[in-house]
Coordinates of C-alpha atoms and ligand atoms in Angstrom, one line a residue:
Chain A
X1420 CA 92.3 78.9 76.4
X1421 CA 90.2 75.8 76.2
X1422 CA 86.4 75.4 76.3
X1423 CA 85.0 78.9 76.0
X1424 CA 83.6 78.4 72.5
X1425 CA 80.2 79.9 73.0
X1426 CA 78.3 81.6 70.2
X1427 CA 79.6 84.9 71.5
X1428 CA 83.1 83.7 71.0
X1429 CA 82.3 82.8 67.4
X1430 CA 80.8 86.1 66.6
X1431 CA 83.6 87.8 68.3
X1432 CA 86.1 86.1 66.1
X1433 CA 84.1 86.9 63.0
X1434 CA 84.1 90.5 64.1
X1435 CA 87.8 90.6 64.8
X1436 CA 88.4 89.4 61.3
X1437 CA 86.2 92.2 60.1
X1438 CA 88.2 94.7 62.0
X1439 CA 91.5 93.4 60.7
X1440 CA 90.2 93.4 57.1
X1441 CA 88.8 96.8 57.4
X1442 CA 91.9 98.3 59.0
X1443 CA 90.1 100.7 61.3
X1444 CA 87.2 100.1 63.5
X1445 CA 83.7 101.1 62.6
X1446 CA 82.6 104.4 64.2
X1447 CA 80.5 103.0 67.0
X1448 CA 78.7 106.2 68.0
X1449 CA 76.6 105.9 64.9
X1450 CA 75.2 102.5 65.4
X1451 CA 74.7 103.1 69.0
X1452 CA 72.4 106.1 68.7
X1453 CA 71.1 106.3 65.1
X1454 CA 68.8 103.6 63.8
X1455 CA 69.4 104.4 60.2
X1456 CA 73.2 103.7 60.4
X1457 CA 72.4 100.7 62.4
X1458 CA 70.5 99.3 59.5
X1459 CA 73.1 100.3 56.9
X1460 CA 76.1 98.8 58.7
X1461 CA 77.6 95.4 58.3
X1462 CA 76.5 94.4 61.7
X1463 CA 78.6 91.4 62.6
X1464 CA 79.5 91.4 66.2
X1465 CA 78.3 94.9 67.0
X1466 CA 74.5 94.2 67.3
X1467 CA 74.5 90.6 68.2
X1468 CA 77.0 91.2 70.9
X1469 CA 75.0 94.0 72.6
X1470 CA 72.3 91.7 73.7
X1471 CA 74.1 89.5 76.2
X1472 CA 73.3 87.3 79.2
X1473 CA 75.0 87.9 82.5
X1474 CA 74.6 85.9 85.7
X1475 CA 73.6 88.1 88.5
X1476 CA 72.6 86.8 91.9
X1477 CA 72.2 83.3 90.5
X1478 CA 69.9 84.3 87.7
X1479 CA 70.7 84.6 84.0
X1480 CA 69.7 88.1 83.0
X1481 CA 69.4 89.1 79.3
X1482 CA 70.3 92.7 78.9
X1483 CA 71.2 95.2 76.2
X1484 CA 74.6 96.5 77.1
X1485 CA 76.7 99.2 75.3
X1486 CA 80.3 98.5 74.7
X1487 CA 81.4 101.3 77.0
X1488 CA 79.0 100.5 79.8
X1489 CA 80.3 99.8 83.3
X1490 CA 78.9 97.0 85.4
X1491 CA 77.6 99.5 88.0
X1492 CA 75.6 101.2 85.2
X1493 CA 74.1 97.9 84.0
X1494 CA 73.2 96.8 87.5
X1495 CA 71.6 100.1 88.5
X1496 CA 70.0 101.4 85.4
X1497 CA 69.3 98.3 83.3
X1498 CA 68.6 95.7 85.9
X1499 CA 67.2 97.9 88.6
X1500 CA 69.6 96.7 91.2
X1501 CA 70.1 100.0 93.0
X1502 CA 71.6 98.5 96.1
X1503 CA 75.0 98.9 94.4
X1504 CA 75.8 102.6 94.9
X1505 CA 77.9 105.0 92.8
X1506 CA 79.9 107.3 95.0
X1507 CA 82.8 108.4 92.9
X1508 CA 82.8 106.4 89.6
X1509 CA 86.6 106.5 89.9
X1510 CA 87.7 103.5 91.9
X1511 CA 88.2 105.8 94.9
X1512 CA 85.5 105.0 97.4
X1513 CA 84.2 101.4 97.2
X1514 CA 80.5 102.0 97.4
X1515 CA 80.0 100.2 94.1
X1516 CA 81.8 97.0 95.3
X1517 CA 80.2 93.7 94.0
X1518 CA 81.6 90.2 93.9
X1519 CA 82.8 88.8 90.5
X1520 CA 83.4 85.1 90.9
X1521 CA 83.6 85.7 94.7
X1522 CA 86.2 88.4 94.4
X1523 CA 85.4 92.1 95.4
X1524 CA 85.6 94.5 92.5
X1525 CA 84.6 98.1 91.9
X1526 CA 81.7 97.7 89.5
X1527 CA 82.2 101.4 88.4
X1528 CA 85.5 100.4 87.0
X1529 CA 84.9 97.4 84.8
X1530 CA 83.0 96.9 81.6
X1531 CA 80.0 94.7 81.7
X1532 CA 81.2 93.0 78.5
X1533 CA 84.2 91.8 80.3
X1534 CA 82.2 89.8 82.9
X1535 CA 79.8 88.0 80.5
X1536 CA 81.1 84.5 81.6
X1537 CA 81.3 85.3 85.3
X1538 CA 79.1 85.2 88.4
X1539 CA 78.1 88.5 89.8
X1540 CA 76.8 88.9 93.3
X1541 CA 75.3 92.1 94.6
X1542 CA 73.9 93.0 98.0
X1543 CA 70.4 92.1 96.7
X1544 CA 71.6 88.5 96.3
X1545 CA 72.9 87.9 99.8
X1546 CA 69.7 87.0 101.7
X1547 CA 68.3 83.5 101.5
X1548 CA 65.3 82.8 99.3
X1549 CA 63.0 82.8 102.4
X1550 CA 64.2 86.3 103.3
X1551 CA 66.7 85.2 106.0
X1552 CA 69.5 87.7 106.0
X1553 CA 73.1 86.9 105.3
X1554 CA 75.1 86.5 108.6
X1555 CA 77.0 89.7 107.8
X1556 CA 73.8 91.6 107.2
X1557 CA 72.4 90.3 110.5
X1558 CA 75.6 91.4 112.2
X1559 CA 75.1 94.9 111.0
X1560 CA 71.5 95.0 112.3
X1561 CA 72.7 93.5 115.7
X1562 CA 75.4 96.2 116.1
X1563 CA 73.7 99.1 114.3
X1564 CA 76.8 99.6 112.3
X1565 CA 76.1 102.4 109.9
X1566 CA 74.9 106.0 110.0
X1567 CA 73.5 107.1 106.6
X1568 CA 74.5 103.7 105.2
X1569 CA 75.3 105.0 101.7
X1570 CA 78.6 103.1 101.9
X1571 CA 77.0 100.0 103.5
X1572 CA 76.4 97.7 100.6
X1573 CA 79.9 98.2 99.4
X1574 CA 81.3 97.4 102.8
X1575 CA 79.1 94.3 103.1
X1576 CA 80.2 93.0 99.7
X1577 CA 83.9 93.6 100.5
X1578 CA 83.5 91.9 103.9
X1579 CA 81.6 88.9 102.4
X1580 CA 84.3 88.5 99.8
X1581 CA 87.1 88.8 102.3
X1582 CA 85.5 86.4 104.8
X1583 CA 85.0 83.7 102.1
X1584 CA 88.8 83.5 101.9
X1585 CA 89.6 84.4 105.5
X1586 CA 86.8 83.2 107.8
X1587 CA 88.5 83.9 111.1
X1588 CA 90.2 87.3 110.9
X1589 CA 91.4 89.5 113.7
X1590 CA 89.9 93.0 113.8
X1591 CA 93.0 94.4 112.2
X1592 CA 93.0 91.8 109.4
X1593 CA 89.3 92.5 108.7
X1594 CA 90.1 96.3 108.7
X1595 CA 92.7 95.6 106.0
X1596 CA 90.3 93.4 104.1
X1597 CA 87.7 96.2 103.8
X1598 CA 90.3 99.0 103.5
X1599 CA 89.2 99.6 99.9
X1600 CA 85.9 101.1 101.2
X1601 CA 85.4 104.6 102.5
X1602 CA 82.7 105.8 104.9
X1603 CA 81.9 109.5 104.7
X1604 CA 80.2 109.5 108.1
X1605 CA 83.5 108.2 109.5
X1606 CA 81.7 105.4 111.3
X1607 CA 84.6 102.9 111.0
X1608 CA 84.7 101.7 114.5
X1609 CA 81.1 100.6 114.6
X1610 CA 81.3 99.3 111.0
X1611 CA 84.2 97.0 112.1
X1612 CA 82.4 95.9 115.2
X1613 CA 79.3 94.9 113.1
X1614 CA 81.4 93.2 110.5
X1615 CA 83.3 91.3 113.2
X1616 CA 79.9 90.2 114.5
X1617 CA 79.0 89.2 111.0
X1618 CA 82.1 87.1 110.7
X1619 CA 81.2 85.4 114.0
X1620 CA 77.7 84.7 112.7
X1621 CA 79.2 83.2 109.6
X1622 CA 81.4 80.9 111.6
X1623 CA 78.5 79.7 113.7
X1624 CA 76.6 79.1 110.5
X1625 CA 73.7 81.2 111.7
X1626 CA 72.3 84.6 111.1
X1627 CA 70.8 85.2 114.6
Chain B
X829 CA 87.6 115.8 92.4
X830 CA 86.4 113.9 89.5
X831 CA 83.1 114.8 88.0
X832 CA 80.6 112.0 87.4
X833 CA 79.3 112.4 83.8
X834 CA 77.2 110.2 81.7
X835 CA 78.5 106.9 80.3
X836 CA 81.9 107.0 78.5
X837 CA 81.8 108.1 74.9
X838 CA 81.3 105.2 72.6
X839 CA 84.2 103.0 71.3
X840 CA 84.4 99.7 69.5
X841 CA 85.3 96.9 71.8
X842 CA 87.2 93.8 70.7
X843 CA 88.0 90.8 72.8
X844 CA 90.8 88.7 71.3
X845 CA 91.5 85.3 72.8
X846 CA 95.2 85.1 71.9
X847 CA 98.2 87.4 72.2
X848 CA 98.9 87.0 68.4
X849 CA 95.4 88.1 67.6
X850 CA 95.6 91.0 70.0
X851 CA 98.9 92.2 68.6
X852 CA 97.5 92.0 65.0
X853 CA 94.5 94.1 65.9
X854 CA 96.8 96.7 67.6
X855 CA 99.1 96.8 64.7
X856 CA 96.2 97.3 62.3
X857 CA 94.7 100.1 64.3
X858 CA 97.8 102.0 65.5
X859 CA 97.1 105.0 67.7
X860 CA 93.3 104.6 67.2
X861 CA 93.5 101.6 69.6
X862 CA 93.8 101.5 73.4
X863 CA 94.8 98.4 75.3
X864 CA 92.5 97.6 78.2
X865 CA 94.0 95.3 80.9
X866 CA 92.4 96.0 84.4
X867 CA 91.5 99.5 83.2
X868 CA 92.4 101.0 86.6
X869 CA 94.4 103.7 84.8
X870 CA 92.6 103.7 81.5
X871 CA 89.0 104.3 82.7
X872 CA 89.8 107.8 84.1
X873 CA 91.1 108.9 80.7
X874 CA 88.0 107.6 79.0
X875 CA 85.5 108.9 81.5
X876 CA 87.2 112.3 81.4
X877 CA 87.0 112.3 77.6
X878 CA 90.7 113.1 77.3
X879 CA 91.7 110.0 75.5
X880 CA 89.2 109.1 72.8
X881 CA 90.3 105.8 71.3
X882 CA 88.2 104.4 68.4
X883 CA 88.8 100.9 69.5
X884 CA 89.5 99.3 72.9
X885 CA 91.3 96.0 72.9
X886 CA 90.3 94.1 76.0
X887 CA 92.9 91.6 77.0
X888 CA 90.9 89.9 79.7
X889 CA 90.0 86.9 77.5
X890 CA 93.6 85.9 76.7
X891 CA 94.5 83.1 79.1
X892 CA 98.0 82.8 77.8
X893 CA 98.8 86.2 79.3
X894 CA 97.7 85.1 82.8
X895 CA 99.5 83.5 85.7
X896 CA 103.0 82.8 87.1
X897 CA 105.1 80.1 85.5
X898 CA 108.4 78.6 86.6
X899 CA 110.9 78.7 83.8
X900 CA 114.5 77.4 83.5
X901 CA 116.1 80.5 85.0
X902 CA 113.5 81.9 87.4
X903 CA 109.8 82.8 86.8
X904 CA 107.7 84.4 84.1
X905 CA 104.7 86.4 85.0
X906 CA 102.0 86.9 82.4
X907 CA 101.2 90.6 81.7
X908 CA 97.5 90.0 82.7
X909 CA 98.4 88.5 86.1
X910 CA 96.6 90.6 88.8
X911 CA 98.5 92.3 91.7
X912 CA 96.5 90.1 94.2
X913 CA 97.7 87.0 92.4
X914 CA 101.3 88.2 92.7
X915 CA 100.8 89.0 96.4
X916 CA 99.4 85.5 97.0
X917 CA 101.7 83.4 94.7
X918 CA 103.8 81.0 96.8
X919 CA 106.9 81.1 94.6
X920 CA 106.9 84.9 94.5
X921 CA 106.4 85.1 98.2
X922 CA 109.2 82.6 99.0
X923 CA 111.8 83.7 96.5
X924 CA 111.0 87.1 95.1
X925 CA 109.2 88.6 98.2
X926 CA 110.4 92.1 97.2
X927 CA 107.8 92.1 94.4
X928 CA 105.0 90.7 96.6
X929 CA 105.7 93.5 99.1
X930 CA 105.6 96.1 96.4
X931 CA 102.3 94.8 94.9
X932 CA 100.7 94.5 98.3
X933 CA 101.2 98.3 98.9
X934 CA 99.4 99.3 95.7
X935 CA 96.2 101.2 96.0
X936 CA 93.3 99.2 97.6
X937 CA 92.3 95.5 97.7
X938 CA 89.7 95.9 94.9
X939 CA 92.2 97.7 92.7
X940 CA 94.8 94.9 93.3
X941 CA 92.1 92.3 92.5
X942 CA 91.8 93.9 89.0
X943 CA 94.9 95.8 88.2
X944 CA 97.5 93.8 86.4
X945 CA 101.3 93.8 86.5
X946 CA 101.4 94.8 82.8
X947 CA 99.2 97.8 83.5
X948 CA 101.1 98.7 86.6
X949 CA 104.4 99.1 84.8
X950 CA 102.7 100.8 81.7
X951 CA 100.5 103.3 83.6
X952 CA 100.6 106.9 82.7
X953 CA 101.8 109.9 84.8
X954 CA 99.4 111.1 87.6
X955 CA 100.3 114.9 87.3
X956 CA 96.9 116.4 87.8
X957 CA 97.3 119.1 85.2
X958 CA 98.0 116.5 82.6
X959 CA 95.2 114.1 83.9
X960 CA 92.8 117.0 83.8
X961 CA 93.5 117.5 80.1
X962 CA 95.6 120.7 80.3
X963 CA 97.7 121.2 77.1
X964 CA 101.1 120.8 78.7
X965 CA 104.4 119.4 77.3
X966 CA 103.4 115.8 78.1
X967 CA 100.1 116.3 76.3
X968 CA 102.0 117.7 73.2
X969 CA 101.9 121.4 74.2
X970 CA 104.7 123.7 75.2
X971 CA 104.3 124.7 78.8
X972 CA 104.5 122.9 82.2
X973 CA 101.9 124.0 84.6
X974 CA 103.5 122.2 87.6
X975 CA 106.9 123.7 87.2
X976 CA 105.7 127.3 87.6
X977 CA 105.7 129.7 90.6
X978 CA 102.1 128.9 91.2
X979 CA 102.3 125.3 90.2
X980 CA 101.2 122.5 92.6
X981 CA 104.2 120.2 92.5
X982 CA 104.4 118.5 95.9
X983 CA 104.3 115.1 94.3
X984 CA 106.7 115.9 91.4
X985 CA 110.3 115.2 90.4
X986 CA 113.5 116.0 92.1
X987 CA 115.8 114.3 89.6
X988 CA 116.4 114.3 85.8
X989 CA 113.5 116.7 85.0
X990 CA 113.5 118.0 81.4
X991 CA 110.6 120.4 80.8
X992 CA 108.1 118.0 82.3
X993 CA 108.5 117.4 86.0
X994 CA 106.0 114.5 86.4
X995 CA 107.1 111.2 88.0
X996 CA 106.5 107.6 87.3
X997 CA 104.0 106.4 89.9
X998 CA 104.4 102.7 89.8
X999 CA 105.1 100.7 92.9
X1000 CA 106.1 97.5 91.2
X1001 CA 108.6 99.2 88.9
X1002 CA 111.5 99.7 91.4
X1003 CA 111.0 96.1 92.7
X1004 CA 111.3 94.7 89.2
X1005 CA 114.4 96.7 88.5
X1006 CA 116.0 95.6 91.8
X1007 CA 115.2 92.0 90.8
X1008 CA 116.8 92.6 87.4
X1009 CA 113.5 91.6 85.6
X1010 CA 113.1 91.6 81.9
X1011 CA 110.0 92.9 80.0
X1012 CA 108.8 90.8 77.1
X1013 CA 106.9 92.4 74.3
X1014 CA 105.3 91.3 71.1
X1015 CA 105.9 93.9 68.5
X1016 CA 105.2 94.1 64.7
X1017 CA 108.8 93.1 64.3
X1018 CA 108.6 90.1 66.6
X1019 CA 109.5 89.4 70.2
X1020 CA 111.5 92.0 72.0
X1021 CA 113.0 91.6 75.5
X1022 CA 114.5 94.5 77.4
X1023 CA 115.8 95.0 80.9
X1024 CA 113.2 96.4 83.2
X1025 CA 115.3 99.6 83.7
X1026 CA 115.3 100.2 79.9
X1027 CA 111.6 99.8 79.6
X1028 CA 111.0 103.1 81.3
X1029 CA 112.0 106.4 79.6
X1030 CA 112.3 110.1 80.5
X1031 CA 111.2 113.2 78.7
X1032 CA 114.6 113.5 77.0
X1033 CA 113.6 110.4 74.9
X1034 CA 109.9 110.9 74.6
X1035 CA 108.0 113.5 76.7
X1036 CA 104.6 112.0 75.9
X1037 CA 105.1 108.5 77.3
X1038 CA 106.7 106.9 80.3
X1039 CA 107.8 103.7 78.6
X1040 CA 109.0 102.3 75.3
X1041 CA 105.8 100.7 74.1
X1042 CA 104.8 102.0 70.7
X1043 CA 101.3 101.7 69.1
X1044 CA 101.1 98.1 67.9
X1045 CA 103.2 96.7 70.7
X1046 CA 101.9 94.3 73.4
X1047 CA 103.6 93.6 76.7
X1048 CA 103.2 89.9 77.2
X1049 CA 105.2 88.9 80.2
X1050 CA 107.8 89.9 82.9
X1051 CA 110.6 87.5 83.5
X1052 CA 112.5 87.4 86.8
X1053 CA 115.8 85.6 86.8
X1054 CA 116.9 83.5 89.7
X1055 CA 120.0 85.7 90.2
X1056 CA 118.5 87.7 93.1
X1057 CA 116.1 85.1 94.5
X1058 CA 116.1 84.9 98.3
X1059 CA 118.6 87.7 98.7
X1060 CA 118.2 90.4 101.4
X1061 CA 115.3 92.6 100.3
X1062 CA 114.1 96.0 101.4
X1063 CA 111.0 97.7 100.2
X1064 CA 109.4 100.9 101.6
X1065 CA 106.7 103.1 100.3
X1066 CA 105.9 106.5 101.7
X1067 CA 102.4 107.8 101.0
X1068 CA 99.8 110.2 102.5
X1069 CA 97.1 107.7 103.3
X1070 CA 97.8 104.0 103.9
X1071 CA 95.2 103.0 101.2
X1072 CA 94.7 104.2 97.7
X1073 CA 97.5 106.7 97.6
X1074 CA 100.4 106.7 95.1
X1075 CA 103.9 106.7 96.4
X1076 CA 105.5 110.1 97.3
X1077 CA 108.6 108.0 97.1
X1078 CA 109.4 104.3 97.2
X1079 CA 112.5 102.2 97.3
X1080 CA 113.4 98.6 96.5
X1081 CA 116.7 96.8 97.0
X1082 CA 118.2 93.4 96.8
X1083 CA 121.5 92.7 98.5
X1084 CA 123.9 89.9 99.1
X1085 CA 126.1 90.2 102.1
X1086 CA 129.0 87.8 102.6
X1087 CA 131.8 88.0 105.2
X1088 CA 130.2 91.1 106.7
X1089 CA 130.4 93.2 103.5
X1090 CA 128.1 93.9 100.6
X1091 CA 129.0 91.5 97.8
X1092 CA 126.4 92.6 95.3
X1093 CA 123.4 94.9 95.4
X1094 CA 120.7 96.4 93.2
X1095 CA 118.7 99.4 94.4
X1096 CA 116.0 101.5 92.7
X1097 CA 113.7 104.3 93.7
X1098 CA 110.5 105.6 92.1
X1099 CA 108.3 108.8 92.2
X1100 CA 111.4 111.0 92.0
X1101 CA 111.8 111.2 88.2
X1102 CA 109.9 110.5 85.1
X1103 CA 111.3 107.0 85.2
X1104 CA 112.1 104.7 88.1
X1105 CA 115.8 105.2 88.8
X1106 CA 118.4 102.5 89.4
X1107 CA 121.0 104.0 91.7
X1108 CA 124.1 102.6 90.0
X1109 CA 126.5 105.0 91.6
X1110 CA 125.2 104.0 95.0
X1111 CA 125.6 100.3 94.1
X1112 CA 129.2 100.8 93.1
X1113 CA 130.0 102.9 96.2
X1114 CA 128.7 100.5 98.7
X1115 CA 130.0 97.2 97.2
X1116 CA 132.7 95.8 99.6
X1117 CA 131.5 97.9 102.5
X1118 CA 129.7 96.8 105.6
X1119 CA 125.9 97.1 105.4
X1120 CA 125.7 99.5 108.4
X1121 CA 124.5 103.0 109.3
X1122 CA 127.8 104.6 108.2
X1123 CA 127.6 103.1 104.7
X1124 CA 123.9 104.0 104.6
X1125 CA 124.6 107.6 105.4
X1126 CA 127.3 107.8 102.7
X1127 CA 125.0 106.1 100.2
X1128 CA 122.1 108.4 101.0
X1129 CA 124.1 111.5 100.5
X1130 CA 125.4 110.2 97.2
X1131 CA 121.9 109.3 96.0
X1132 CA 120.6 112.8 96.3
X1133 CA 123.7 114.6 95.1
X1134 CA 122.1 115.9 91.9
X1135 CA 118.6 116.4 93.2
X1136 CA 116.9 119.7 92.4
X1137 CA 113.7 120.5 94.4
X1138 CA 110.7 122.4 93.0
X1139 CA 108.8 124.8 95.2
X1140 CA 106.8 122.3 97.2
X1141 CA 108.7 119.0 97.0
X1142 CA 111.9 119.8 98.8
X1143 CA 111.0 117.2 101.5
X1144 CA 111.6 114.5 98.9
X1145 CA 115.4 115.0 99.2
X1146 CA 115.8 114.1 102.9
X1147 CA 113.2 111.4 102.4
X1148 CA 115.1 109.8 99.6
X1149 CA 118.4 110.1 101.5
X1150 CA 116.9 108.4 104.5
X1151 CA 115.2 105.6 102.5
X1152 CA 118.5 104.8 100.8
X1153 CA 120.2 104.8 104.2
X1154 CA 117.6 102.4 105.6
X1155 CA 117.7 100.1 102.6
X1156 CA 121.5 99.7 103.1
X1157 CA 122.1 100.2 106.8
X1158 CA 118.9 98.9 108.2
X1159 CA 116.1 100.6 110.1
X1160 CA 117.0 102.0 113.5
X1161 CA 114.5 102.0 116.3
X1162 CA 113.1 105.4 116.9
X1163 CA 114.4 106.8 120.2
X1164 CA 112.0 109.1 122.1
X1165 CA 113.4 111.6 124.5
X1166 CA 111.8 111.2 128.0
Ligands
LIG3163 C1 92.5 105.2 93.0 C2 93.7 104.6 92.4 C3 94.8 104.4 93.2 C4 96.0 103.9 92.7 N1 97.1 103.7 93.5 C5 98.2 103.1 93.0 C6 99.4 102.9 93.8 O1 99.3 103.2 95.0 N2 100.5 102.4 93.2 C7 100.5 102.0 91.9 O2 101.5 101.5 91.5 N3 99.4 102.2 91.1 C8 98.3 102.7 91.6 N4 97.2 102.9 90.8 C9 97.3 102.7 89.4 C10 96.7 101.4 88.9 O3 96.1 101.8 87.7 C11 97.7 100.4 88.7 O4 98.2 100.0 89.9 C12 97.3 99.1 88.0 O5 98.2 98.1 88.2 C13 97.1 99.3 86.5 O6 96.8 98.1 85.9 P1 95.6 97.8 85.0 O7 95.7 96.4 84.5 O8 94.3 98.3 85.6 O9 96.0 98.9 83.8 P2 95.2 99.5 82.6 O10 94.5 100.8 83.1 O11 94.3 98.5 81.9 O12 96.4 99.9 81.7 C14 97.3 100.9 82.1 C15 98.1 101.4 80.8 O13 98.9 100.3 80.4 C16 98.6 99.9 79.1 N5 98.7 98.4 79.1 C17 98.1 97.6 80.0 N6 98.4 96.3 79.8 C18 99.2 96.3 78.7 C19 99.9 95.3 77.9 N7 99.8 94.0 78.3 N8 100.6 95.6 76.8 C20 100.7 97.0 76.5 N9 100.1 98.0 77.2 C21 99.4 97.7 78.3 C22 97.2 100.4 78.8 O14 96.9 100.6 77.5 C23 97.2 101.7 79.6 O15 97.7 102.7 78.9 C24 96.0 103.5 91.3 C25 94.9 103.6 90.5 C26 93.7 104.2 91.0 C27 92.5 104.3 90.2
LIG3164 S1 104.7 118.0 85.1 FE1 104.6 117.2 83.0 S2 102.6 116.3 83.0 FE2 102.6 117.9 84.6 S3 102.0 119.8 83.8 FE3 104.2 119.7 83.6 S4 104.5 118.9 81.6 FE4 102.4 118.4 82.1
LIG3165 S1 81.8 104.3 92.8 FE1 83.1 102.7 92.3 S2 84.7 103.0 93.8 FE2 83.5 104.8 94.1
LIG3166 S1 77.5 105.4 107.0 FE1 77.3 107.3 105.9 S2 78.9 106.9 104.4 FE2 79.2 105.3 105.7

């Protein structure tokens, strides 16, 4: 562990000392929901840590995050990024997939506080600043890959993450790459065709 | 199916940056604390409000627990190394491919990207009565809902059951046992190292947990000795769907053949009992024999000798017999009648 000596790390350490000294942890439900206790408590890390900055789609976003809050919750209900869907909230469907430092993760199954120092990419962050779609998005439009499309943003993020590491997959390899995503409309064949088109678009360095 | 509720109930979150600090916090907070690695097992418990820890100790900021290191006699894998890192690690792929195979068959890509090896071996039972919060033996009560005339027990145990018939669901566990891995822990009394097969326990020792970790203990690493590197490996996992599903049964073996006979072998299965089972009797019986179908058939029969089926899991007996046979005698090509 080198560098990471940000102000949060300092307050975190102070807080840990507090926890060790106190034996048990403070009862968090109180400070979360009742202003009076909030004032009365030795606040240390608790309050200062709730207001954090996370990097989403290239922007630093300051946001008030509960300790027990999942990334999907923060994205959708705090930052208004509702392109990330919640299907199961149980790591069983993939519709909440986002990239964390370029790697696909289920945002329903990670705490926002654990990704403070990482780069988050959601489906909203894929298109270029001038509105040009990401090659994978364009591939989907070209091939009309989805039916209801509830699962779509999750599939796109899985595919984009997979293609960054494996730019030239066979259809079977790509299928394996996005196997952590379910489609309730059972549109897999067309989804794969459009993602393969997206991969081709990416290799050509073009979105059309 | 799981119900989506509101956010999880509140807990305090601490993010130590060293193993020593983490262990200290765990020791101070005892059973009020829950360790969070990738959380792929833990979040269900929290979301369903069945486990209500006061304090969650997030290990994701502890770099010393991450990564694969080469040590004098083999390798050491930090507890926080993800399953994807294990699948892609060159040394593991080349020398300890059995573990890479097992890790690659866990759940889904996103779960492997986040789930850790420490969490994989320490995960709790998947019996749905227990996961749904029913007050069964494993939850500290005095009844088993699965081992009941109406119980749903297709995924449950065929061996060594004692009141509870839940199984250990880990895919990496049998591979680690076959490779003779050691589990390294940091406990209030100092470092403790045990053989992987002794890390797991059945209900006769403690019906409420699947492993020996006590509150205050931290699993820091898994060591794999070079003894079984590059031997002949076999791993097979049987599951309902090819993604996400836990093993109905899995098997891992490492074998050294010389002069046409089995010189040494380690073989383990999981999802048949509350702990992954090393098949010691099978190892002893096949040593010195040719690794062929005949030896495999004999070994398979021996492996299931004491198996007792429940109402809906009888299929696990021929399944286990056949997987043992394949691990030892090789896989025959299926022959289709014209
Ligand atoms: C949909 C789904 C499908 C799955 N399918 C499979 C499968 O097919 N095969 C399989 O093997 N698993 C499967 N899993 C289980 C999955 O949880 C594990 O594979 C994963 O590796 C757990 O690791 P984790 O880091 O996420 O654990 P966590 O959830 O963080 O931890 C699991 C348990 O171990 C404890 N723990 C974790 N790390 C340590 C440590 N260093 N020291 C002490 N205690 C620790 C935690 O307190 C907790 O009790 C599945 C899970 C889900 C949600
Ligand atoms: S099998 Fe074990 S975990 Fe499941 S209901 Fe019975 S006692 Fe509980
Ligand atoms: S909502 Fe996250 S995997 Fe289903
Ligand atoms: S298109 Fe409807 S869920 Fe996939």
